[in-house]
Amino acid sequence: MKALVLAGGSILGAFQVGAISHVLKFYQPDIIYGVSVGALNGGYLANFIGKNFPNASSTNINWTAAGDDLKTFWLTNLVKPEQLVRQRNLAELIFNVIANKFDGLTDTKPLDSLVKRLVLLENVQRCAVPVHVGYTSLDTGAFTLAPSKNNNDFIEDMLASAHLPLIMPIVRKTMQTLTSANIIQTTVQSLTDGGVVNVSPLRCALQNPNVTEIVAISCHSPKVDIAAHGKNWGDLIAQASRVFDIMNREVLNDDLRRTFDINDEAQNHATNIIPSGANAGKRYVPIVSIRPDTDFAIDIRSFTAEDIKKMILAGEGVAAREWGVQGGVVV
């Protein structure tokens, strides 16, 4: 089973779109995992596939067309800040904080409305390739991987995965559980970006015993380009974005490093499975990792159509290089 793993990265997801559009010319995933903007990209792919290739197996899907349509979606609908968020005015923020009703530094109604209009649950559920999106509960701290199959809340789960904490509103979801006394208990969970716990759902894919190869597309470069960033840290949104950027990059670097260390260790054994020790039972899974070479330093409040085009082209270029280095074969 081939897995496509899409990491988070907010507006840097445009790089991911370019990489996806190139990879899907050669790679036919059987399952997709996404977090944050990766959840949005994965969900949009599922919508296109379910609409145009209902219930088709992975090998009978025109993946090139799916990648091209995702690119067109971004270049048409996500080329200026007001298509994503509205920055709240100072009076609104002060009132919300005083009244204990703080609900994000920005209002995401433009993005939420766009997604709900263009990504339809019936299309997603007609997509034979399952999509799993990850969100984080502020109440429990738990990371949940929500499936597209048999999940009427998938669109809400996908949006929750992409709502950056503090910067964007919390997503409140009504959930029902059956107690040991067979009583239905209704609770309201406060959900936020899955990237708080898992910047890339790579480990989720590795825990699936059916996954035999992975293409993982990330949005953060290995190192921050200090010169590319402004230093107006008195700007609250800029400061919060910068903190999350640093945290996400380091978590991603650590996850990728650990994954490749385990792969190296597993390959030292004839069975490609680690027999003992801290990593006992872990297996070798071929992985292609695609991520930017350098920082883009794009502000979600001030990006332009040219910024989006630049990141998409960069994604296509890096994906072409990484795929070419490995001869078009995941190794």
XYZ file of C-alpha atoms in Angstrom:
331
model
C 0.000 0.000 0.000
C 1.371 3.388 -1.044
C 0.845 6.314 1.328
C 0.962 10.045 0.638
C 1.798 11.982 3.821
C 1.082 15.722 3.847
C 2.485 17.850 6.664
C 1.210 21.155 8.009
C 2.547 24.604 7.227
C -0.286 27.144 6.794
C 0.141 29.231 3.629
C 3.391 27.354 2.889
C 1.027 24.616 1.741
C 1.409 26.186 -1.711
C 4.860 24.550 -1.879
C 3.203 21.257 -1.005
C 0.688 21.734 -3.828
C 3.493 22.101 -6.373
C 5.208 18.991 -5.039
C 1.946 17.029 -5.073
C 1.204 18.000 -8.670
C 4.588 16.611 -9.759
C 4.605 13.471 -7.599
C 1.117 12.400 -8.713
C 2.365 12.077 -12.276
C 4.361 9.037 -11.137
C 2.881 7.907 -7.822
C -0.599 6.478 -7.194
C -1.351 6.564 -3.461
C -3.707 4.055 -1.875
C -4.135 6.145 1.283
C -3.556 9.798 2.240
C -2.642 11.257 5.631
C -2.816 15.003 6.220
C -2.410 17.539 9.005
C -3.287 21.252 8.946
C -2.902 22.568 5.387
C -1.979 18.991 4.440
C -5.463 17.968 5.618
C -7.021 20.624 3.360
C -4.938 19.513 0.385
C -5.735 15.851 1.025
C -9.433 16.586 1.462
C -9.550 18.593 -1.753
C -7.882 15.740 -3.666
C -10.493 13.329 -2.276
C -13.290 15.687 -3.340
C -11.965 15.837 -6.924
C -11.479 12.073 -7.107
C -14.874 11.235 -5.618
C -16.590 13.651 -8.005
C -14.779 12.548 -11.170
C -13.765 8.942 -10.414
C -16.366 7.670 -7.927
C -15.388 4.444 -6.182
C -12.464 3.929 -8.584
C -9.392 2.082 -7.345
C -6.127 4.003 -7.105
C -4.825 2.605 -10.393
C -7.963 3.773 -12.253
C -7.737 7.396 -11.126
C -6.225 10.147 -13.272
C -3.852 11.377 -10.569
C -2.211 13.901 -12.879
C -5.583 15.584 -13.361
C -6.164 15.537 -9.594
C -2.838 17.260 -8.953
C -3.454 19.829 -11.671
C -6.919 20.591 -10.281
C -5.482 21.145 -6.791
C -2.982 23.589 -8.266
C -5.763 25.415 -10.128
C -7.798 25.599 -6.911
C -4.963 27.401 -5.122
C -4.156 29.727 -8.013
C -7.830 30.677 -8.310
C -9.028 30.805 -4.707
C -6.035 31.301 -2.406
C -3.999 34.151 -3.856
C -4.799 36.977 -1.424
C -5.184 37.134 2.372
C -8.855 38.127 2.431
C -9.697 34.794 0.796
C -8.404 33.075 3.959
C -8.821 35.257 7.024
C -10.044 38.601 8.301
C -7.838 40.280 10.879
C -9.914 41.304 13.892
C -9.810 44.960 14.861
C -8.345 46.087 18.178
C -11.693 46.935 19.791
C -13.054 43.485 18.928
C -9.987 41.766 20.370
C -10.040 43.807 23.596
C -13.746 43.105 24.128
C -13.310 39.366 23.492
C -10.360 39.124 25.893
C -12.125 41.046 28.674
C -15.301 38.989 28.228
C -13.324 35.708 28.193
C -14.571 35.119 24.657
C -11.246 35.217 22.823
C -11.665 33.299 19.600
C -8.480 33.834 17.636
C -6.572 36.833 16.372
C -8.199 36.347 12.972
C -11.606 35.316 11.686
C -11.468 32.332 9.301
C -14.983 32.567 7.873
C -13.633 33.207 4.338
C -11.566 29.994 4.370
C -14.224 27.923 6.142
C -16.920 29.050 3.702
C -14.688 28.350 0.696
C -13.875 24.826 1.876
C -17.496 23.988 2.722
C -18.604 25.257 -0.680
C -16.022 23.361 -2.745
C -15.269 20.222 -0.697
C -18.460 18.185 -0.394
C -18.881 15.257 1.965
C -20.663 13.121 -0.643
C -17.724 13.518 -3.032
C -15.136 12.735 -0.364
C -16.982 9.583 0.661
C -17.186 8.410 -2.963
C -13.388 8.550 -3.120
C -12.118 4.986 -2.788
C -8.743 6.260 -1.530
C -9.204 6.930 2.200
C -8.003 10.223 3.661
C -7.102 10.589 7.342
C -6.793 14.053 8.910
C -5.354 14.842 12.323
C -6.605 17.370 14.872
C -5.700 18.156 18.481
C -8.124 18.424 21.403
C -7.430 21.408 23.652
C -9.448 19.662 26.373
C -7.474 16.415 26.532
C -4.308 17.208 24.562
C -4.977 14.099 22.481
C -4.245 13.841 18.765
C -7.045 12.207 16.773
C -6.765 10.839 13.269
C -10.200 11.204 11.662
C -11.061 9.052 8.610
C -12.979 10.162 5.541
C -14.872 6.875 5.394
C -18.138 6.601 7.362
C -17.498 9.950 9.034
C -20.227 12.554 8.623
C -18.044 15.085 10.467
C -15.097 14.805 8.081
C -15.337 18.372 6.693
C -15.481 19.772 10.240
C -12.541 17.558 11.264
C -10.535 18.726 8.238
C -11.127 22.386 9.125
C -10.256 21.768 12.784
C -6.963 20.257 11.643
C -6.128 23.507 9.822
C -7.063 26.062 12.513
C -3.819 27.411 13.978
C -4.123 27.912 17.759
C -4.369 31.520 18.963
C -4.151 32.852 15.412
C -7.393 31.180 14.299
C -10.603 30.307 16.183
C -11.054 27.071 18.069
C -13.392 24.604 16.361
C -16.055 23.361 18.771
C -17.448 19.940 17.946
C -20.387 18.216 19.598
C -19.527 14.579 20.246
C -21.623 11.711 21.534
C -20.233 8.680 23.336
C -21.863 5.618 24.856
C -21.062 5.119 28.546
C -20.595 1.766 30.262
C -24.205 2.122 31.478
C -25.360 2.397 27.834
C -26.212 6.066 28.252
C -25.453 8.476 25.407
C -23.282 11.269 26.756
C -22.997 14.526 24.806
C -19.900 16.687 25.165
C -18.441 19.645 23.290
C -14.769 19.276 22.393
C -12.536 22.256 21.594
C -10.342 21.325 18.632
C -7.336 22.935 17.007
C -4.515 22.316 14.537
C -3.241 18.736 14.420
C 0.248 20.156 13.959
C 0.322 21.023 17.672
C 1.089 17.331 18.252
C 2.077 15.947 14.819
C 3.464 18.413 12.271
C 3.664 15.515 9.843
C 1.460 12.411 10.237
C 4.402 10.281 9.110
C 4.321 8.100 12.217
C 0.601 7.508 11.655
C 1.398 6.084 8.227
C 4.244 3.970 9.614
C 1.921 2.487 12.244
C -0.324 1.153 9.483
C 1.028 -2.377 8.843
C -0.334 -2.332 5.300
C 1.747 0.674 4.232
C 4.772 -0.474 2.223
C 6.067 2.824 0.823
C 5.625 6.509 1.590
C 6.016 9.879 -0.074
C 6.123 12.558 2.647
C 5.738 16.195 1.568
C 6.547 18.854 4.168
C 6.263 22.652 4.058
C 9.148 23.710 6.319
C 12.793 23.838 5.225
C 15.378 22.104 7.469
C 16.824 25.429 8.658
C 15.324 28.862 9.120
C 16.650 31.628 6.863
C 17.188 34.416 9.384
C 17.625 37.061 6.692
C 14.264 36.189 5.149
C 12.315 37.127 8.249
C 11.452 40.566 9.553
C 11.972 41.173 13.252
C 8.918 43.170 14.281
C 8.160 40.855 17.172
C 5.956 43.545 18.715
C 3.379 42.433 16.132
C 1.406 39.787 18.047
C 0.413 37.719 15.002
C 3.958 37.862 13.594
C 5.356 36.758 16.958
C 2.855 33.903 17.350
C 3.458 32.747 13.769
C 7.209 32.828 14.338
C 6.954 30.771 17.543
C 4.836 28.118 15.825
C 7.195 28.113 12.845
C 10.208 27.429 15.083
C 8.398 24.734 17.053
C 6.975 23.014 13.978
C 10.304 23.006 12.170
C 12.151 21.449 15.101
C 9.454 18.815 15.694
C 9.466 17.966 11.988
C 13.259 17.752 11.864
C 13.253 15.445 14.886
C 10.490 13.224 13.482
C 12.229 12.835 10.120
C 15.618 12.218 11.747
C 14.175 9.560 14.042
C 12.276 7.880 11.194
C 15.338 7.627 8.963
C 17.482 6.402 11.882
C 14.967 3.587 12.447
C 14.954 2.786 8.721
C 18.763 2.595 8.731
C 18.737 0.313 11.761
C 16.045 -1.955 10.281
C 17.986 -2.351 7.035
C 20.851 -3.864 8.995
C 18.705 -6.951 9.612
C 17.872 -9.607 7.025
C 14.145 -9.319 7.725
C 14.197 -5.490 7.603
C 12.635 -5.620 11.083
C 14.423 -4.580 14.281
C 14.390 -7.681 16.540
C 15.159 -6.150 19.938
C 15.924 -3.014 21.868
C 14.012 0.253 22.130
C 12.879 0.023 18.492
C 11.972 -3.664 18.536
C 9.359 -4.535 15.934
C 9.930 -1.404 13.882
C 10.299 -2.164 10.177
C 11.967 -0.619 7.181
C 9.581 1.353 4.950
C 10.926 3.095 1.822
C 10.325 6.856 2.122
C 10.810 9.788 -0.214
C 10.925 13.024 1.780
C 10.245 16.276 -0.083
C 10.574 19.661 1.616
C 11.714 23.207 0.713
C 15.408 23.985 0.445
C 14.996 27.477 1.889
C 12.561 29.540 3.926
C 9.774 31.478 2.216
C 8.880 33.777 5.146
C 5.362 34.451 3.848
C 2.908 36.304 6.103
C -0.636 34.901 5.981
C -1.914 38.509 6.150
C 0.056 39.965 3.266
C 0.919 37.318 0.661
C 0.308 37.880 -3.047
C -0.569 35.788 -6.079
C 3.108 35.923 -7.038
C 4.076 34.455 -3.657
C 1.718 31.533 -4.229
C 3.028 30.939 -7.764
C 6.621 31.115 -6.505
C 5.986 28.483 -3.825
C 4.102 26.169 -6.200
C 6.945 26.353 -8.732
C 9.473 25.690 -5.955
C 7.484 22.622 -4.890
C 7.429 21.287 -8.436
C 11.163 21.853 -8.788
C 12.177 20.185 -5.519
C 9.846 17.244 -6.174
C 11.274 16.765 -9.668
C 14.807 16.803 -8.272
C 14.117 14.419 -5.392
C 12.174 12.037 -7.606
C 14.933 12.174 -10.215
C 17.669 11.490 -7.659
C 15.919 8.240 -6.794
C 15.235 7.228 -10.380
C 11.469 7.591 -10.141
C 11.386 4.748 -7.616
C 10.726 5.083 -3.892
C 13.849 3.687 -2.199
